[in-house]
Amino acid sequence: MNWNRQSPSPMPSHRYRPHTERVPVPITERRWPTRQLTEAPLWVPVDLRDGNQALAEPMDPARKRRLFEQLVAMGYKEIEVGYPSASRTDFDFVRDLATGDLVPDDVTIVVFTAARTDLVERTHESVRGLPNVVLHMYTATAPTWRSVVLGHDRKSLHRLILDAAADVARGAEGRDGVRFEFSPEVFNLTEPDYVLQVCDSLTELWDASPDRPVIHNLPATVEISTPNVYADQIEYMHRNLSRRESVILSVHPHNDRGTGVACGELAVLAGAQRVEGCLFGNGERTGNVDLVTLALNLHVQGVDPMIDFSDIDTVRRTVQYCNRIDVHPRHPYGGDLVYTAFSGTHQDAIKKGFAHHRAAAAAAGVDPDVAPWDVPYLPIDPHDVGRDYEAVIRVNSQSGKGGVAYLLQERYGVELPRALQIDFARRVQRATDDGGTEMTAAQLWKLLHDNYSHRGDLDWWAVEHVEGGDRLRVRATLGDRALDCDVTAGGPVEALTRALGESGTEVEVIDLSQQSVGTGRDAEAVTFAHCRVGEHPTWGVGLDRSVTASTLRAVLAAVSRAPSPAPA
């Protein structure tokens, strides 16, 4: 191991135990690793409860309503809206939903309560009048919570849970559309046999059936292991819960180890049918699992997430407004910079990928927005989530010719010749190195003309047609030089090169390419002239409403940029 020269850190890692010493995981023949995600689970946003409780400034009623309406508009059909027994604001908000005709018929409201009689009664009071409700009861069940926080052993805590569950059931007697949910908080640190015993007893007490299933929600309240361990725990419950067809197996991953999304995905592979989380991962400490990332991870695998993120920037703005927390620019799918490339090699690959995608779509006779997607460095088409391509490539000191060329092509519709791309990219890099900032398309366009355009005067006109061509008059300035010649030639470019030759500057036009900029009455011609002036190859750019003038300006620009001849 002489290639690994790391040394022991001063961190007191010996204070902590591996998960294998904290909770048993009694599964050895796991099935989830060979499964594939083929459909979306039921997504349940808990932004209005768990996410709201995590805010330094909890949402006021107006912000709660705005976020609720956003969640409904996106297509969520089960939404946890608060903890009505713990907060007057939450209670009033639930009552507003119940009395204000704010809940669509196909949306189920979830409300949260601790396992205590008075809190359960207050929770039932809050939801009266709502047609579709889930009463969500929780109790922490892990050994440290039992002994340190609650002061119960396994048996007494089980009795407390059953008593509270009976209160939950009594409060719903005679009411259709009410179902029940139980969360053994800190499930992932609870003995599997104990949590299975408690959940099965509630399935029986609540008389769950396939048409009125109970929800058992198994939280990774504080992440303590790699995601595969959580998947094993979920699969154990999935395979051993009694009356399984009458149970909706739900998960609620947190993100303490930064693996909340992985835990959520592996849990669904392991048998979970329902996932609770928050948009953009809000929640206590490091947050709840991010429902945006989970859903769009399915989308990018060809699986319909069943939630509409086609305008992700509106969703993000709403969440930021309601939470008063910014979404990180690098946040998956929704951050400002996640579809942006600054690196030159990445930009070149993306530019070529776009061209290939459009060509393949045209060959297949389909719209590029619905054609199969396979563009380097972009796992998702930004158009799918309402982004345009303007910010896909941005230019700074790390960028190359591909990024520069792409911005000019997208913004101005011009494609620089490859050799000019290389030459101009070096100038761009010098400018961005000096300034330390990125350059916009408009700044690149200005830099191109500052470096390659002819700034002097130019006039030309045909005097008469004579044998051997046209007699033309050319008048121009090149720096401090004045050019004023009558020349007979086959056209304006030949006339200009002859005039330059007669004045002592030999010019060979190697290549000319012309494109148009703008449309209609605002259209201009841009010409890229690759010339050899004496022994020096050089480039010039001409821009003019006249195609001929544009060409002549490009040649003059190339001449003006050539090194002055050495004195004899």
CSV table of N, CA, C and O in Angstrom, one decimal, residues 207-250:
chain,number,residue,atom,x,y,z
A,207,ASP,N,-57.9,-2.9,11.6
A,207,ASP,CA,-58.7,-3.8,10.7
A,207,ASP,C,-58.5,-3.4,9.3
A,207,ASP,O,-59.4,-3.2,8.5
A,208,ALA,N,-57.2,-3.4,8.9
A,208,ALA,CA,-56.8,-3.0,7.5
A,208,ALA,C,-57.3,-4.1,6.5
A,208,ALA,O,-57.4,-5.3,6.8
A,209,SER,N,-57.7,-3.6,5.4
A,209,SER,CA,-58.1,-4.4,4.3
A,209,SER,C,-57.6,-3.9,3.0
A,209,SER,O,-57.1,-2.7,2.9
A,210,PRO,N,-57.6,-4.6,1.9
A,210,PRO,CA,-57.1,-4.1,0.6
A,210,PRO,C,-57.8,-2.9,0.1
A,210,PRO,O,-57.1,-2.0,-0.5
A,211,ASP,N,-59.1,-2.7,0.4
A,211,ASP,CA,-59.7,-1.4,0.0
A,211,ASP,C,-59.7,-0.3,1.1
A,211,ASP,O,-60.1,0.8,0.8
A,212,ARG,N,-59.1,-0.6,2.2
A,212,ARG,CA,-58.9,0.4,3.3
A,212,ARG,C,-57.5,0.1,4.0
A,212,ARG,O,-57.5,-0.3,5.1
A,213,PRO,N,-56.4,0.2,3.2
A,213,PRO,CA,-55.1,-0.3,3.7
A,213,PRO,C,-54.6,0.7,4.8
A,213,PRO,O,-54.9,1.9,4.8
A,214,VAL,N,-53.8,0.1,5.7
A,214,VAL,CA,-53.0,0.9,6.6
A,214,VAL,C,-51.7,1.3,6.0
A,214,VAL,O,-51.2,0.5,5.1
A,215,ILE,N,-51.2,2.4,6.4
A,215,ILE,CA,-49.8,2.8,5.9
A,215,ILE,C,-48.8,2.6,7.0
A,215,ILE,O,-49.0,3.1,8.1
A,216,HIS,N,-47.8,1.8,6.8
A,216,HIS,CA,-46.7,1.7,7.8
A,216,HIS,C,-45.5,2.4,7.1
A,216,HIS,O,-45.0,2.0,6.1
A,217,ASN,N,-45.2,3.5,7.8
A,217,ASN,CA,-44.1,4.4,7.2
A,217,ASN,C,-42.8,4.2,8.1
A,217,ASN,O,-42.9,4.4,9.3
A,218,LEU,N,-41.8,3.8,7.4
A,218,LEU,CA,-40.6,3.4,8.1
A,218,LEU,C,-39.4,4.4,7.9
A,218,LEU,O,-38.7,4.3,6.9
A,219,PRO,N,-39.2,5.3,8.8
A,219,PRO,CA,-38.3,6.4,8.6
A,219,PRO,C,-36.8,6.0,8.9
A,219,PRO,O,-36.6,5.3,9.9
A,220,ALA,N,-35.9,6.5,8.1
A,220,ALA,CA,-34.5,6.5,8.4
A,220,ALA,C,-34.3,7.9,9.1
A,220,ALA,O,-33.8,8.8,8.5
A,221,THR,N,-34.8,8.0,10.3
A,221,THR,CA,-34.9,9.4,10.9
A,221,THR,C,-33.6,10.0,11.1
A,221,THR,O,-33.4,11.2,10.9
A,222,VAL,N,-32.6,9.2,11.4
A,222,VAL,CA,-31.2,9.7,11.4
A,222,VAL,C,-30.4,8.6,10.7
A,222,VAL,O,-30.3,7.5,11.2
A,223,GLU,N,-29.8,9.0,9.6
A,223,GLU,CA,-29.1,8.0,8.8
A,223,GLU,C,-27.8,7.5,9.6
A,223,GLU,O,-27.1,8.3,10.1
A,224,ILE,N,-27.7,6.2,9.6
A,224,ILE,CA,-26.6,5.6,10.4
A,224,ILE,C,-25.8,4.5,9.6
A,224,ILE,O,-24.9,3.9,10.1
A,225,SER,N,-26.2,4.3,8.3
A,225,SER,CA,-25.5,3.2,7.6
A,225,SER,C,-25.6,3.5,6.1
A,225,SER,O,-26.2,4.5,5.6
A,226,THR,N,-24.9,2.7,5.3
A,226,THR,CA,-25.0,2.8,3.9
A,226,THR,C,-26.4,2.4,3.4
A,226,THR,O,-27.1,1.7,4.0
A,227,PRO,N,-26.8,2.9,2.2
A,227,PRO,CA,-28.2,2.7,1.7
A,227,PRO,C,-28.6,1.3,1.6
A,227,PRO,O,-29.7,0.9,1.7
A,228,ASN,N,-27.6,0.4,1.3
A,228,ASN,CA,-28.0,-1.0,1.1
A,228,ASN,C,-28.5,-1.6,2.4
A,228,ASN,O,-29.3,-2.5,2.4
A,229,VAL,N,-28.1,-1.1,3.6
A,229,VAL,CA,-28.5,-1.6,4.9
A,229,VAL,C,-30.0,-1.2,5.1
A,229,VAL,O,-30.8,-2.0,5.5
A,230,TYR,N,-30.3,0.0,4.7
A,230,TYR,CA,-31.7,0.4,4.8
A,230,TYR,C,-32.6,-0.4,3.9
A,230,TYR,O,-33.7,-0.8,4.2
A,231,ALA,N,-32.1,-0.7,2.7
A,231,ALA,CA,-32.8,-1.5,1.7
A,231,ALA,C,-33.1,-2.9,2.3
A,231,ALA,O,-34.2,-3.5,2.2
A,232,ASP,N,-32.1,-3.5,3.0
A,232,ASP,CA,-32.3,-4.8,3.7
A,232,ASP,C,-33.4,-4.7,4.7
A,232,ASP,O,-34.2,-5.6,4.9
A,233,GLN,N,-33.4,-3.6,5.5
A,233,GLN,CA,-34.4,-3.4,6.5
A,233,GLN,C,-35.8,-3.3,5.9
A,233,GLN,O,-36.7,-3.9,6.5
A,234,ILE,N,-35.9,-2.6,4.8
A,234,ILE,CA,-37.2,-2.5,4.2
A,234,ILE,C,-37.6,-3.8,3.6
A,234,ILE,O,-38.8,-4.2,3.7
A,235,GLU,N,-36.7,-4.5,3.0
A,235,GLU,CA,-37.1,-5.8,2.4
A,235,GLU,C,-37.5,-6.8,3.5
A,235,GLU,O,-38.5,-7.6,3.3
A,236,TYR,N,-36.9,-6.8,4.6
A,236,TYR,CA,-37.3,-7.6,5.7
A,236,TYR,C,-38.7,-7.3,6.1
A,236,TYR,O,-39.5,-8.3,6.3
A,237,MET,N,-39.1,-6.1,6.2
A,237,MET,CA,-40.5,-5.7,6.6
A,237,MET,C,-41.4,-6.1,5.5
A,237,MET,O,-42.5,-6.7,5.7
A,238,HIS,N,-41.0,-5.8,4.2
A,238,HIS,CA,-41.9,-6.1,3.1
A,238,HIS,C,-42.2,-7.6,3.0
A,238,HIS,O,-43.3,-8.0,2.7
A,239,ARG,N,-41.2,-8.5,3.3
A,239,ARG,CA,-41.4,-9.9,3.2
A,239,ARG,C,-42.1,-10.5,4.5
A,239,ARG,O,-42.6,-11.7,4.4
A,240,ASN,N,-42.2,-9.8,5.6
A,240,ASN,CA,-42.6,-10.4,6.8
A,240,ASN,C,-43.9,-9.7,7.4
A,240,ASN,O,-44.5,-10.3,8.4
A,241,LEU,N,-44.3,-8.6,6.9
A,241,LEU,CA,-45.5,-7.9,7.4
A,241,LEU,C,-46.7,-8.8,7.2
A,241,LEU,O,-46.9,-9.4,6.2
A,242,SER,N,-47.5,-8.9,8.2
A,242,SER,CA,-48.8,-9.7,8.1
A,242,SER,C,-49.8,-8.9,7.3
A,242,SER,O,-49.7,-7.7,7.2
A,243,ARG,N,-50.7,-9.6,6.6
A,243,ARG,CA,-51.8,-9.0,5.8
A,243,ARG,C,-51.2,-8.0,4.8
A,243,ARG,O,-51.6,-6.9,4.7
A,244,ARG,N,-50.1,-8.5,4.2
A,244,ARG,CA,-49.3,-7.6,3.3
A,244,ARG,C,-50.1,-6.8,2.3
A,244,ARG,O,-49.9,-5.7,1.9
A,245,GLU,N,-51.2,-7.5,1.7
A,245,GLU,CA,-52.0,-6.9,0.7
A,245,GLU,C,-52.8,-5.7,1.3
A,245,GLU,O,-53.4,-4.9,0.5
A,246,SER,N,-52.9,-5.6,2.6
A,246,SER,CA,-53.7,-4.6,3.2
A,246,SER,C,-52.8,-3.5,3.8
A,246,SER,O,-53.2,-2.7,4.6
A,247,VAL,N,-51.5,-3.5,3.5
A,247,VAL,CA,-50.5,-2.6,4.0
A,247,VAL,C,-49.8,-1.8,2.8
A,247,VAL,O,-49.4,-2.5,1.9
A,248,ILE,N,-49.8,-0.5,2.9
A,248,ILE,CA,-49.0,0.3,2.0
A,248,ILE,C,-47.7,0.5,2.8
A,248,ILE,O,-47.6,1.2,3.8
A,249,LEU,N,-46.6,0.0,2.2
A,249,LEU,CA,-45.3,0.2,2.8
A,249,LEU,C,-44.6,1.5,2.4
A,249,LEU,O,-44.4,1.7,1.2
A,250,SER,N,-44.4,2.4,3.3
A,250,SER,CA,-43.9,3.7,3.0
A,250,SER,C,-42.5,3.9,3.7
A,250,SER,O,-42.2,3.3,4.7
